[in-house]
Structures are given as structure tokens and as C-alpha cells.
């Protein structure tokens, strides 16, 4: 493990104080840092800090507005440009009446290319139909027509392109391109057909039509960790507490309708992306609740954070149901590296339930309170451990 330090504190702008808790060994520190009570002020994750970090003048968008701006799948028809016509013409000038064929070729039609762009966040701006630029027709005096320029469609990083249910390409890196449809070849002018046998060809061909395809674009959120839990478990509150993201929080189920990604920053400039996934209920794989549509976002997450609600009578059954739903969607999905987060530890009867939960599961359980920020440091440090383990496994760091 490197000797870099880990930041546990952020600035609290409202109070004009900067408090940092700096520790050199993240693994051992996770256990040393059972911070409670008065020491809580140093946390990056207290709600006070979280609120102070935001721009007070900027009005937050409601979940309804956010949903309007977020589209995670779209059908698109792509028609590449057609090739330009070749021309049939003969050179003629004073005293040179039979100057020979001089009809130029038509230009090639423009292709359509999909390009992953990390600044594009949703597929909302994707149009239903794209038409590539046609090539220009050939001209006299052996002038060739101009090729149609390629059309670039910017899509978010993490877009999967499918055709008739088959995955064609996964645009998972910024700048990655996929040439989706080829432009038609330009036609030949009559000069092209000049030969010793035929000194005055009258043939000129028209350009080929561009390729045409109907593709399905699917966005799968790119994040290192995914917060998975029942509605109202406090996933959005937790993401607000540990990162810069601002998903809507409310006391009714299905508040979150689309995934939100927040970035947890560490002192060595490492960043871990955490996604808040809409709530899962029993039968989600049968399209109950918000259904399957968002389970695909979990597929991308390298590790899972199961968020359990300690205010429910049996939080451990939630865990079984969540794992079952994930496995129904994609067998083995629930086996990814994970942490179990017992949320709402601030509630009176939560401590007792925490002990029972621990006796039901073999994995490590991290009790937190997203509302008060209690013990979120342990979660942040454990997240880093999972991330470091993932980097070691992959061999190279991935930055999205
Ligand atoms: N007491 C207490 N309440 C909490 C805590 N975390 C969240 N809540 C409350 O639980 C309710 C639901 O919180 P959300 O963060 O919207 O829950 P969610 O899991 O994102 O819910 P969905 O988006 O519907 O899936 C809100 O009223 C929160 O204030 C906590 O740690 N303690
Ligand atoms: Mg939510």
C-alpha cells in the first residue's frame, strides 16, 4: 500500500474553518477511525459540509426535470450520404472539336461515426434520424465531386450500440469511435471508361446509395461503485453525504428515477465514482417497480454497496431479495466485490437490529447514518480499499 495520505476532512465554508484529518495508512485507519460524537465535525460527509459545498445561488433541478434531461436508451436511424453522380461530357474548344471525354467522378457520400464524449451525459440530444452528407456530382474538365464530410454523433461514454438485440460495440472510452454506416461510393464519369477500344465512351454511372441501419443506443452508467438498495433505504442521501452529487431526497419510494453519479475525492487526487441507482423491489426482474430498465446500470459497476434500511423490521431479508434480483438479471452479478451498508443507525432501535444483521451475514457491515453523517468515514475508506483492490486486479487505473 502506498504511503499516501487520505483526506477525511473538507472545508466548511459557512463557518470559515478548514479541518483535515490526515492518516497515512488507509487500511489500518479504517478501524482506528471509529469517529463519533464531537469529532464528527472533521468529516467530509456531514450534511452541513455537503450543503455548504453547493452553490447557494444555483437552484437545484427537481427529479422530474432531471429525468426529462436524462435518456438512457434510444433508437436511431442512420442513413449515410449517397455518392455523387459521374458526369458524361466531352472536351471542346476552338480548333479542338473532339477533345475526348472529360466527365469527372462523383464524390463519395459522407459516413456517420459515433464518438464517445465524456462531456455528454445522456442520450437526450440524439435525434431519431441522421442523414449523412451526399457526395457532389462530378464536373466537366475532369473535375471530381467533393466527398461528403463525415457526420459525428457524440454519445456518452458507456454507450452500448446494439442491432437486432446483438451488441455491436461498447463505447467505453473517451474519444472511442465507431463507424456506423459507410457513405455510398461516387459514380464514375465517362473519362473513367476511356480505353483504346472506346475513344468516346458515353457511359457515366450514378453514385451508390449510402448504407442504412437502425441501431439501439443504450447507456450504461460508468461508475466504480453502485449503491444498490430498496426504495427509501437512503441511497441518495448517502451519495449526497459522501460525494459532490445532488440527487433528490424525499420520504417516499422511487424518488430517484435515473442514476446519478457522484465523485468521492481522496487526498492523493484519486477519485472514485459512485452511482445512485433507483430503488429495487422484489420482482424487479419481472419488471415490477421501475423494472429492469436501470439494472443495466449496475452491470458496469466494479463493486457494489448494498444499502440496507435499519428502520425496516428485517433488514437482512432486504439483502437476500436484492441479491436474488441481481442474479435473476445477470447470474453472478451479486458476487462482485461488495460492502454491506446499514443505514439509519441514528434511529433508536437501529443498534439492536445491527447486531442481528451482523449475525445473519458473514460479510463486513458498515453502520452509517446518511442523515447525520455518522461513520461515513469508514465507508469512504472501505470504498478506497475496494477501489485499490480493483486497480490491483485490473493492473491499470481507469479514470472516467
Ligand atoms: N433517520 C434517518 N433517515 C434517513 C437516513 N438516510 C435517509 N433517510 C431518510 O430516508 C428517506 C429516503 O431517503 P432517500 O435518500 O431519498 O432514499 P433512496 O434510497 O434514495 O430512495 P429512492 O430514491 O426512492 O430509491 C428520506 O426521508 C431521508 O431523509 C438516515 O441515515 N437516518
Ligand atoms: Mg433516491
GROMACS .gro file of C-alpha atoms and ligand atoms in nm:
model
  433
    1UNK     CA    1   0.000   0.000   0.000
    2UNK     CA    2   0.139   0.337  -0.087
    3UNK     CA    3   0.229   0.587   0.180
    4UNK     CA    4  -0.010   0.849   0.051
    5UNK     CA    5  -0.244   1.005   0.299
    6UNK     CA    6  -0.620   1.006   0.291
    7UNK     CA    7  -0.834   1.306   0.342
    8UNK     CA    8  -1.121   1.274   0.577
    9UNK     CA    9  -1.200   1.639   0.616
   10UNK     CA   10  -1.324   1.902   0.378
   11UNK     CA   11  -1.357   2.270   0.425
   12UNK     CA   12  -1.670   2.402   0.589
   13UNK     CA   13  -1.713   2.729   0.404
   14UNK     CA   14  -2.005   2.854   0.606
   15UNK     CA   15  -1.800   2.852   0.924
   16UNK     CA   16  -1.478   2.963   0.751
   17UNK     CA   17  -1.281   2.675   0.901
   18UNK     CA   18  -1.076   2.410   0.730
   19UNK     CA   19  -1.035   2.091   0.927
   20UNK     CA   20  -0.848   1.797   0.788
   21UNK     CA   21  -0.791   1.461   0.939
   22UNK     CA   22  -0.489   1.310   0.772
   23UNK     CA   23  -0.387   0.950   0.814
   24UNK     CA   24  -0.105   0.769   0.644
   25UNK     CA   25  -0.227   0.413   0.627
   26UNK     CA   26  -0.575   0.372   0.486
   27UNK     CA   27  -0.628   0.008   0.579
   28UNK     CA   28  -0.545   0.029   0.946
   29UNK     CA   29  -0.702   0.372   0.961
   30UNK     CA   30  -1.042   0.236   0.877
   31UNK     CA   31  -1.053   0.076   1.219
   32UNK     CA   32  -0.877   0.348   1.411
   33UNK     CA   33  -1.127   0.595   1.278
   34UNK     CA   34  -1.436   0.497   1.466
   35UNK     CA   35  -1.518   0.861   1.492
   36UNK     CA   36  -1.820   0.954   1.695
   37UNK     CA   37  -1.979   1.247   1.869
   38UNK     CA   38  -1.777   1.568   1.878
   39UNK     CA   39  -1.509   1.451   1.636
   40UNK     CA   40  -1.776   1.425   1.366
   41UNK     CA   41  -1.703   1.784   1.269
   42UNK     CA   42  -1.399   1.668   1.072
   43UNK     CA   43  -1.596   1.452   0.835
   44UNK     CA   44  -1.620   1.527   0.465
   45UNK     CA   45  -1.954   1.374   0.474
   46UNK     CA   46  -2.159   1.559   0.728
   47UNK     CA   47  -2.472   1.710   0.584
   48UNK     CA   48  -2.362   2.056   0.692
   49UNK     CA   49  -2.049   2.029   0.477
   50UNK     CA   50  -2.245   1.879   0.195
   51UNK     CA   51  -2.490   2.167   0.191
   52UNK     CA   52  -2.214   2.424   0.226
   53UNK     CA   53  -2.028   2.283  -0.074
   54UNK     CA   54  -2.310   2.358  -0.318
   55UNK     CA   55  -2.362   2.689  -0.491
   56UNK     CA   56  -2.642   2.857  -0.291
   57UNK     CA   57  -2.748   3.071  -0.587
   58UNK     CA   58  -2.791   2.775  -0.817
   59UNK     CA   59  -3.139   2.627  -0.796
   60UNK     CA   60  -3.138   2.251  -0.784
   61UNK     CA   61  -3.330   2.067  -1.052
   62UNK     CA   62  -3.617   1.851  -0.935
   63UNK     CA   63  -3.604   1.478  -1.009
   64UNK     CA   64  -3.880   1.533  -1.269
   65UNK     CA   65  -3.668   1.789  -1.451
   66UNK     CA   66  -3.358   1.570  -1.423
   67UNK     CA   67  -3.550   1.277  -1.568
   68UNK     CA   68  -3.655   1.488  -1.866
   69UNK     CA   69  -3.289   1.559  -1.935
   70UNK     CA   70  -3.178   1.200  -1.890
   71UNK     CA   71  -3.243   0.943  -2.159
   72UNK     CA   72  -3.064   0.610  -2.133
   73UNK     CA   73  -3.181   0.430  -2.447
   74UNK     CA   74  -3.279   0.545  -2.790
   75UNK     CA   75  -3.345   0.402  -3.135
   76UNK     CA   76  -3.171   0.586  -3.412
   77UNK     CA   77  -3.192   0.550  -3.789
   78UNK     CA   78  -2.870   0.625  -3.971
   79UNK     CA   79  -2.859   0.689  -4.345
   80UNK     CA   80  -2.514   0.756  -4.485
   81UNK     CA   81  -2.469   1.003  -4.769
   82UNK     CA   82  -2.505   0.881  -5.128
   83UNK     CA   83  -2.222   0.906  -5.377
   84UNK     CA   84  -2.233   1.191  -5.631
   85UNK     CA   85  -2.309   1.124  -5.998
   86UNK     CA   86  -2.034   1.085  -6.251
   87UNK     CA   87  -2.063   1.320  -6.550
   88UNK     CA   88  -2.065   1.241  -6.918
   89UNK     CA   89  -1.906   1.529  -7.104
   90UNK     CA   90  -1.656   1.588  -7.387
   91UNK     CA   91  -1.386   1.846  -7.405
   92UNK     CA   92  -1.441   2.102  -7.674
   93UNK     CA   93  -1.260   2.425  -7.759
   94UNK     CA   94  -1.189   2.624  -8.074
   95UNK     CA   95  -0.979   2.422  -8.322
   96UNK     CA   96  -1.006   2.116  -8.094
   97UNK     CA   97  -1.358   1.998  -8.154
   98UNK     CA   98  -1.310   1.634  -8.044
   99UNK     CA   99  -1.110   1.683  -7.726
  100UNK     CA  100  -1.212   1.348  -7.575
  101UNK     CA  101  -1.418   1.257  -7.270
  102UNK     CA  102  -1.363   1.478  -6.961
  103UNK     CA  103  -1.654   1.390  -6.725
  104UNK     CA  104  -1.526   1.369  -6.365
  105UNK     CA  105  -1.622   1.116  -6.099
  106UNK     CA  106  -1.875   1.195  -5.828
  107UNK     CA  107  -1.758   1.233  -5.466
  108UNK     CA  108  -1.817   0.963  -5.203
  109UNK     CA  109  -2.106   1.003  -4.961
  110UNK     CA  110  -2.032   1.101  -4.601
  111UNK     CA  111  -2.022   0.825  -4.339
  112UNK     CA  112  -2.173   0.852  -3.992
  113UNK     CA  113  -1.948   0.798  -3.693
  114UNK     CA  114  -2.041   0.761  -3.326
  115UNK     CA  115  -1.792   0.908  -3.086
  116UNK     CA  116  -1.783   0.867  -2.708
  117UNK     CA  117  -1.758   1.202  -2.538
  118UNK     CA  118  -1.720   1.230  -2.161
  119UNK     CA  119  -1.888   1.571  -2.160
  120UNK     CA  120  -2.212   1.423  -2.293
  121UNK     CA  121  -2.416   1.285  -2.007
  122UNK     CA  122  -2.728   1.141  -2.166
  123UNK     CA  123  -2.873   1.030  -2.496
  124UNK     CA  124  -3.139   1.305  -2.479
  125UNK     CA  125  -2.982   1.505  -2.761
  126UNK     CA  126  -2.970   1.209  -3.002
  127UNK     CA  127  -3.208   1.265  -3.294
  128UNK     CA  128  -3.429   0.986  -3.432
  129UNK     CA  129  -3.277   1.009  -3.782
  130UNK     CA  130  -2.935   1.113  -3.908
  131UNK     CA  131  -2.863   1.163  -4.276
  132UNK     CA  132  -2.504   1.181  -4.395
  133UNK     CA  133  -2.387   1.442  -4.644
  134UNK     CA  134  -2.413   1.337  -5.010
  135UNK     CA  135  -2.108   1.348  -5.235
  136UNK     CA  136  -2.108   1.615  -5.505
  137UNK     CA  137  -2.153   1.525  -5.870
  138UNK     CA  138  -1.854   1.519  -6.100
  139UNK     CA  139  -1.799   1.814  -6.332
  140UNK     CA  140  -1.663   1.872  -6.679
  141UNK     CA  141  -1.289   1.929  -6.739
  142UNK     CA  142  -1.218   1.616  -6.530
  143UNK     CA  143  -1.337   1.780  -6.211
  144UNK     CA  144  -1.413   1.533  -5.936
  145UNK     CA  145  -1.705   1.599  -5.700
  146UNK     CA  146  -1.626   1.670  -5.333
  147UNK     CA  147  -1.668   1.385  -5.085
  148UNK     CA  148  -1.942   1.428  -4.827
  149UNK     CA  149  -1.793   1.509  -4.486
  150UNK     CA  150  -1.845   1.251  -4.213
  151UNK     CA  151  -2.115   1.319  -3.954
  152UNK     CA  152  -2.009   1.270  -3.593
  153UNK     CA  153  -2.265   1.182  -3.328
  154UNK     CA  154  -2.142   1.245  -2.975
  155UNK     CA  155  -2.266   0.987  -2.728
  156UNK     CA  156  -2.189   0.948  -2.357
  157UNK     CA  157  -1.902   0.724  -2.250
  158UNK     CA  158  -2.058   0.387  -2.167
  159UNK     CA  159  -2.295   0.374  -2.463
  160UNK     CA  160  -2.359   0.026  -2.597
  161UNK     CA  161  -2.464   0.006  -2.964
  162UNK     CA  162  -2.700  -0.281  -3.048
  163UNK     CA  163  -2.862  -0.404  -3.365
  164UNK     CA  164  -3.146  -0.658  -3.359
  165UNK     CA  165  -3.062  -0.747  -2.999
  166UNK     CA  166  -2.694  -0.808  -3.077
  167UNK     CA  167  -2.428  -0.592  -2.915
  168UNK     CA  168  -2.209  -0.441  -3.183
  169UNK     CA  169  -1.980  -0.211  -2.993
  170UNK     CA  170  -1.929  -0.077  -2.644
  171UNK     CA  171  -1.804   0.282  -2.646
  172UNK     CA  172  -1.644   0.276  -2.303
  173UNK     CA  173  -1.352   0.516  -2.351
  174UNK     CA  174  -1.348   0.887  -2.416
  175UNK     CA  175  -1.274   0.953  -2.783
  176UNK     CA  176  -1.354   0.598  -2.897
  177UNK     CA  177  -1.518   0.599  -3.241
  178UNK     CA  178  -1.742   0.358  -3.427
  179UNK     CA  179  -1.806   0.398  -3.798
  180UNK     CA  180  -2.172   0.300  -3.802
  181UNK     CA  181  -2.268   0.347  -4.169
  182UNK     CA  182  -2.048   0.386  -4.476
  183UNK     CA  183  -2.122   0.652  -4.736
  184UNK     CA  184  -2.200   0.536  -5.091
  185UNK     CA  185  -1.916   0.535  -5.346
  186UNK     CA  186  -1.923   0.815  -5.601
  187UNK     CA  187  -2.024   0.738  -5.962
  188UNK     CA  188  -1.769   0.730  -6.245
  189UNK     CA  189  -1.753   0.997  -6.511
  190UNK     CA  190  -1.712   0.899  -6.876
  191UNK     CA  191  -1.339   0.983  -6.865
  192UNK     CA  192  -1.300   0.672  -6.645
  193UNK     CA  193  -1.421   0.449  -6.929
  194UNK     CA  194  -1.177   0.584  -7.190
  195UNK     CA  195  -0.981   0.299  -7.347
  196UNK     CA  196  -0.806   0.215  -7.674
  197UNK     CA  197  -1.114   0.024  -7.784
  198UNK     CA  198  -1.355   0.301  -7.693
  199UNK     CA  199  -1.218   0.652  -7.750
  200UNK     CA  200  -1.552   0.825  -7.690
  201UNK     CA  201  -1.732   0.646  -7.405
  202UNK     CA  202  -2.081   0.773  -7.333
  203UNK     CA  203  -2.109   0.582  -7.006
  204UNK     CA  204  -2.125   0.760  -6.671
  205UNK     CA  205  -2.261   0.597  -6.357
  206UNK     CA  206  -2.460   0.745  -6.074
  207UNK     CA  207  -2.332   0.712  -5.716
  208UNK     CA  208  -2.421   0.429  -5.479
  209UNK     CA  209  -2.675   0.496  -5.209
  210UNK     CA  210  -2.537   0.519  -4.856
  211UNK     CA  211  -2.569   0.236  -4.605
  212UNK     CA  212  -2.877   0.245  -4.385
  213UNK     CA  213  -2.915   0.098  -4.036
  214UNK     CA  214  -3.145   0.117  -3.739
  215UNK     CA  215  -2.947   0.093  -3.416
  216UNK     CA  216  -3.037   0.090  -3.049
  217UNK     CA  217  -2.818   0.300  -2.824
  218UNK     CA  218  -2.814   0.201  -2.459
  219UNK     CA  219  -2.638   0.397  -2.191
  220UNK     CA  220  -2.487   0.204  -1.901
  221UNK     CA  221  -2.368   0.434  -1.631
  222UNK     CA  222  -1.995   0.419  -1.577
  223UNK     CA  223  -1.911   0.418  -1.209
  224UNK     CA  224  -1.675   0.221  -0.990
  225UNK     CA  225  -1.931   0.155  -0.719
  226UNK     CA  226  -2.308   0.123  -0.734
  227UNK     CA  227  -2.543   0.192  -0.443
  228UNK     CA  228  -2.798  -0.086  -0.452
  229UNK     CA  229  -3.096  -0.093  -0.220
  230UNK     CA  230  -3.470  -0.089  -0.171
  231UNK     CA  231  -3.657   0.239  -0.224
  232UNK     CA  232  -3.624   0.475   0.072
  233UNK     CA  233  -3.315   0.294   0.205
  234UNK     CA  234  -3.127   0.626   0.188
  235UNK     CA  235  -2.908   0.570  -0.121
  236UNK     CA  236  -2.944   0.924  -0.248
  237UNK     CA  237  -2.890   1.069   0.100
  238UNK     CA  238  -2.572   0.861   0.127
  239UNK     CA  239  -2.443   0.976  -0.211
  240UNK     CA  240  -2.508   1.336  -0.109
  241UNK     CA  241  -2.319   1.273   0.214
  242UNK     CA  242  -2.004   1.124   0.061
  243UNK     CA  243  -1.976   1.298  -0.276
  244UNK     CA  244  -2.047   1.611  -0.472
  245UNK     CA  245  -2.365   1.472  -0.635
  246UNK     CA  246  -2.704   1.622  -0.551
  247UNK     CA  247  -2.975   1.363  -0.618
  248UNK     CA  248  -3.322   1.442  -0.486
  249UNK     CA  249  -3.407   1.301  -0.141
  250UNK     CA  250  -3.764   1.253  -0.020
  251UNK     CA  251  -3.956   1.033   0.221
  252UNK     CA  252  -4.146   0.847  -0.050
  253UNK     CA  253  -4.032   0.546  -0.255
  254UNK     CA  254  -3.899   0.580  -0.609
  255UNK     CA  255  -3.778   0.935  -0.560
  256UNK     CA  256  -3.478   0.859  -0.779
  257UNK     CA  257  -3.581   0.779  -1.134
  258UNK     CA  258  -3.245   0.776  -1.307
  259UNK     CA  259  -2.889   0.705  -1.197
  260UNK     CA  260  -2.678   0.983  -1.050
  261UNK     CA  261  -2.302   0.962  -1.034
  262UNK     CA  262  -2.104   1.133  -0.760
  263UNK     CA  263  -1.728   1.154  -0.722
  264UNK     CA  264  -1.557   1.078  -0.392
  265UNK     CA  265  -1.224   1.258  -0.387
  266UNK     CA  266  -0.915   1.150  -0.193
  267UNK     CA  267  -0.612   1.347  -0.090
  268UNK     CA  268  -0.382   1.173  -0.341
  269UNK     CA  269  -0.614   1.304  -0.616
  270UNK     CA  270  -0.762   0.961  -0.671
  271UNK     CA  271  -1.133   0.976  -0.749
  272UNK     CA  272  -1.391   0.705  -0.710
  273UNK     CA  273  -1.720   0.732  -0.899
  274UNK     CA  274  -2.027   0.614  -0.707
  275UNK     CA  275  -2.365   0.571  -0.876
  276UNK     CA  276  -2.701   0.605  -0.703
  277UNK     CA  277  -2.923   0.352  -0.876
  278UNK     CA  278  -3.304   0.379  -0.850
  279UNK     CA  279  -3.460   0.154  -0.584
  280UNK     CA  280  -3.503  -0.217  -0.648
  281UNK     CA  281  -3.805  -0.409  -0.516
  282UNK     CA  282  -3.894  -0.778  -0.513
  283UNK     CA  283  -3.981  -0.884  -0.865
  284UNK     CA  284  -3.778  -0.607  -1.032
  285UNK     CA  285  -3.650  -0.871  -1.276
  286UNK     CA  286  -4.016  -0.930  -1.374
  287UNK     CA  287  -4.039  -0.557  -1.448
  288UNK     CA  288  -4.205  -0.467  -1.116
  289UNK     CA  289  -4.139  -0.126  -0.966
  290UNK     CA  290  -3.909   0.061  -1.200
  291UNK     CA  291  -3.827  -0.276  -1.352
  292UNK     CA  292  -3.526  -0.388  -1.543
  293UNK     CA  293  -3.452  -0.071  -1.729
  294UNK     CA  294  -3.197   0.056  -1.477
  295UNK     CA  295  -3.050  -0.280  -1.365
  296UNK     CA  296  -2.819  -0.249  -1.666
  297UNK     CA  297  -2.650   0.044  -1.493
  298UNK     CA  298  -2.544  -0.191  -1.213
  299UNK     CA  299  -2.376  -0.423  -1.464
  300UNK     CA  300  -2.100  -0.167  -1.516
  301UNK     CA  301  -2.017  -0.114  -1.151
  302UNK     CA  302  -1.696  -0.283  -1.042
  303UNK     CA  303  -1.816  -0.319  -0.685
  304UNK     CA  304  -2.150  -0.295  -0.513
  305UNK     CA  305  -2.257  -0.114  -0.199
  306UNK     CA  306  -2.573  -0.279  -0.066
  307UNK     CA  307  -2.762  -0.016   0.130
  308UNK     CA  308  -2.994  -0.167   0.392
  309UNK     CA  309  -3.252   0.028   0.587
  310UNK     CA  310  -3.224  -0.035   0.962
  311UNK     CA  311  -3.570   0.113   1.019
  312UNK     CA  312  -3.735  -0.185   0.849
  313UNK     CA  313  -3.831  -0.488   1.064
  314UNK     CA  314  -3.585  -0.731   0.896
  315UNK     CA  315  -3.307  -0.555   0.704
  316UNK     CA  316  -3.127  -0.887   0.632
  317UNK     CA  317  -3.419  -1.010   0.417
  318UNK     CA  318  -3.370  -0.696   0.204
  319UNK     CA  319  -3.017  -0.817   0.131
  320UNK     CA  320  -3.141  -1.160   0.021
  321UNK     CA  321  -3.401  -1.004  -0.206
  322UNK     CA  322  -3.152  -0.762  -0.358
  323UNK     CA  323  -2.904  -1.041  -0.434
  324UNK     CA  324  -3.180  -1.254  -0.580
  325UNK     CA  325  -3.299  -0.975  -0.811
  326UNK     CA  326  -2.944  -0.901  -0.931
  327UNK     CA  327  -2.879  -1.269  -1.001
  328UNK     CA  328  -3.206  -1.305  -1.188
  329UNK     CA  329  -3.098  -1.020  -1.414
  330UNK     CA  330  -2.742  -1.138  -1.464
  331UNK     CA  331  -2.623  -1.456  -1.286
  332UNK     CA  332  -2.321  -1.383  -1.070
  333UNK     CA  333  -2.386  -1.008  -1.059
  334UNK     CA  334  -2.439  -1.015  -0.682
  335UNK     CA  335  -2.099  -1.182  -0.633
  336UNK     CA  336  -1.898  -0.873  -0.727
  337UNK     CA  337  -1.675  -0.721  -0.455
  338UNK     CA  338  -1.914  -0.557  -0.216
  339UNK     CA  339  -1.983  -0.389   0.113
  340UNK     CA  340  -2.298  -0.400   0.320
  341UNK     CA  341  -2.403  -0.063   0.450
  342UNK     CA  342  -2.652  -0.049   0.733
  343UNK     CA  343  -2.807   0.296   0.702
  344UNK     CA  344  -3.014   0.498   0.952
  345UNK     CA  345  -2.800   0.397   1.253
  346UNK     CA  346  -2.917   0.720   1.421
  347UNK     CA  347  -3.265   0.573   1.480
  348UNK     CA  348  -3.334   0.443   1.834
  349UNK     CA  349  -3.379   0.069   1.769
  350UNK     CA  350  -3.115   0.052   1.494
  351UNK     CA  351  -2.824  -0.068   1.714
  352UNK     CA  352  -3.010  -0.380   1.819
  353UNK     CA  353  -3.101  -0.460   1.460
  354UNK     CA  354  -2.741  -0.404   1.355
  355UNK     CA  355  -2.626  -0.684   1.586
  356UNK     CA  356  -2.890  -0.919   1.446
  357UNK     CA  357  -2.791  -0.820   1.092
  358UNK     CA  358  -2.426  -0.897   1.169
  359UNK     CA  359  -2.524  -1.242   1.295
  360UNK     CA  360  -2.711  -1.310   0.968
  361UNK     CA  361  -2.433  -1.215   0.727
  362UNK     CA  362  -2.069  -1.316   0.702
  363UNK     CA  363  -1.950  -1.003   0.520
  364UNK     CA  364  -1.839  -0.684   0.687
  365UNK     CA  365  -2.127  -0.450   0.776
  366UNK     CA  366  -2.062  -0.077   0.791
  367UNK     CA  367  -2.318   0.110   1.000
  368UNK     CA  368  -2.374   0.468   0.886
  369UNK     CA  369  -2.623   0.747   0.908
  370UNK     CA  370  -2.657   0.937   0.584
  371UNK     CA  371  -2.871   1.193   0.765
  372UNK     CA  372  -2.623   1.289   1.037
  373UNK     CA  373  -2.306   1.177   0.858
  374UNK     CA  374  -2.220   0.935   1.138
  375UNK     CA  375  -1.942   0.685   1.048
  376UNK     CA  376  -1.935   0.776   0.678
  377UNK     CA  377  -1.553   0.796   0.708
  378UNK     CA  378  -1.537   0.419   0.749
  379UNK     CA  379  -1.744   0.383   0.434
  380UNK     CA  380  -1.521   0.626   0.240
  381UNK     CA  381  -1.210   0.436   0.349
  382UNK     CA  382  -1.360   0.098   0.272
  383UNK     CA  383  -1.460   0.230  -0.070
  384UNK     CA  384  -1.097   0.317  -0.127
  385UNK     CA  385  -0.989  -0.032  -0.022
  386UNK     CA  386  -1.231  -0.183  -0.274
  387UNK     CA  387  -1.104   0.058  -0.538
  388UNK     CA  388  -0.737  -0.023  -0.468
  389UNK     CA  389  -0.819  -0.394  -0.483
  390UNK     CA  390  -0.989  -0.338  -0.817
  391UNK     CA  391  -0.688  -0.146  -0.954
  392UNK     CA  392  -0.453  -0.425  -0.848
  393UNK     CA  393  -0.676  -0.677  -1.019
  394UNK     CA  394  -0.701  -0.475  -1.339
  395UNK     CA  395  -0.334  -0.386  -1.347
  396UNK     CA  396  -0.401  -0.031  -1.458
  397UNK     CA  397  -0.602   0.259  -1.323
  398UNK     CA  398  -0.916   0.360  -1.505
  399UNK     CA  399  -1.026   0.719  -1.488
  400UNK     CA  400  -1.370   0.810  -1.616
  401LIG     N1  401  -3.323   0.887   1.020
  401LIG     C1  402  -3.262   0.873   0.903
  401LIG     N2  403  -3.330   0.897   0.790
  401LIG     C2  404  -3.267   0.883   0.673
  401LIG     C3  405  -3.131   0.846   0.667
  401LIG     N3  406  -3.096   0.840   0.535
  401LIG     C4  407  -3.204   0.874   0.464
  401LIG     N4  408  -3.307   0.900   0.546
  401LIG     C5  409  -3.442   0.940   0.506
  401LIG     O1  410  -3.500   0.836   0.428
  401LIG     C6  411  -3.583   0.892   0.328
  401LIG     C7  412  -3.544   0.835   0.193
  401LIG     O2  413  -3.415   0.881   0.160
  401LIG     P1  414  -3.360   0.876   0.010
  401LIG     O3  415  -3.216   0.914   0.016
  401LIG     O4  416  -3.447   0.954  -0.081
  401LIG     O5  417  -3.377   0.723  -0.020
  401LIG     P2  418  -3.346   0.644  -0.156
  401LIG     O6  419  -3.291   0.512  -0.120
  401LIG     O7  420  -3.264   0.729  -0.246
  401LIG     O8  421  -3.494   0.626  -0.213
  401LIG     P3  422  -3.538   0.607  -0.365
  401LIG     O9  423  -3.475   0.715  -0.446
  401LIG    O10  424  -3.685   0.620  -0.361
  401LIG    O11  425  -3.494   0.470  -0.406
  401LIG     C8  426  -3.568   1.042   0.337
  401LIG    O12  427  -3.678   1.095   0.407
  401LIG     C9  428  -3.441   1.061   0.415
  401LIG    O13  429  -3.441   1.181   0.489
  401LIG    C10  430  -3.060   0.822   0.788
  401LIG    O14  431  -2.943   0.790   0.794
  401LIG     N5  432  -3.132   0.837   0.902
  402LIG    MG1  433  -3.302   0.809  -0.423
   0.00000   0.00000   0.00000
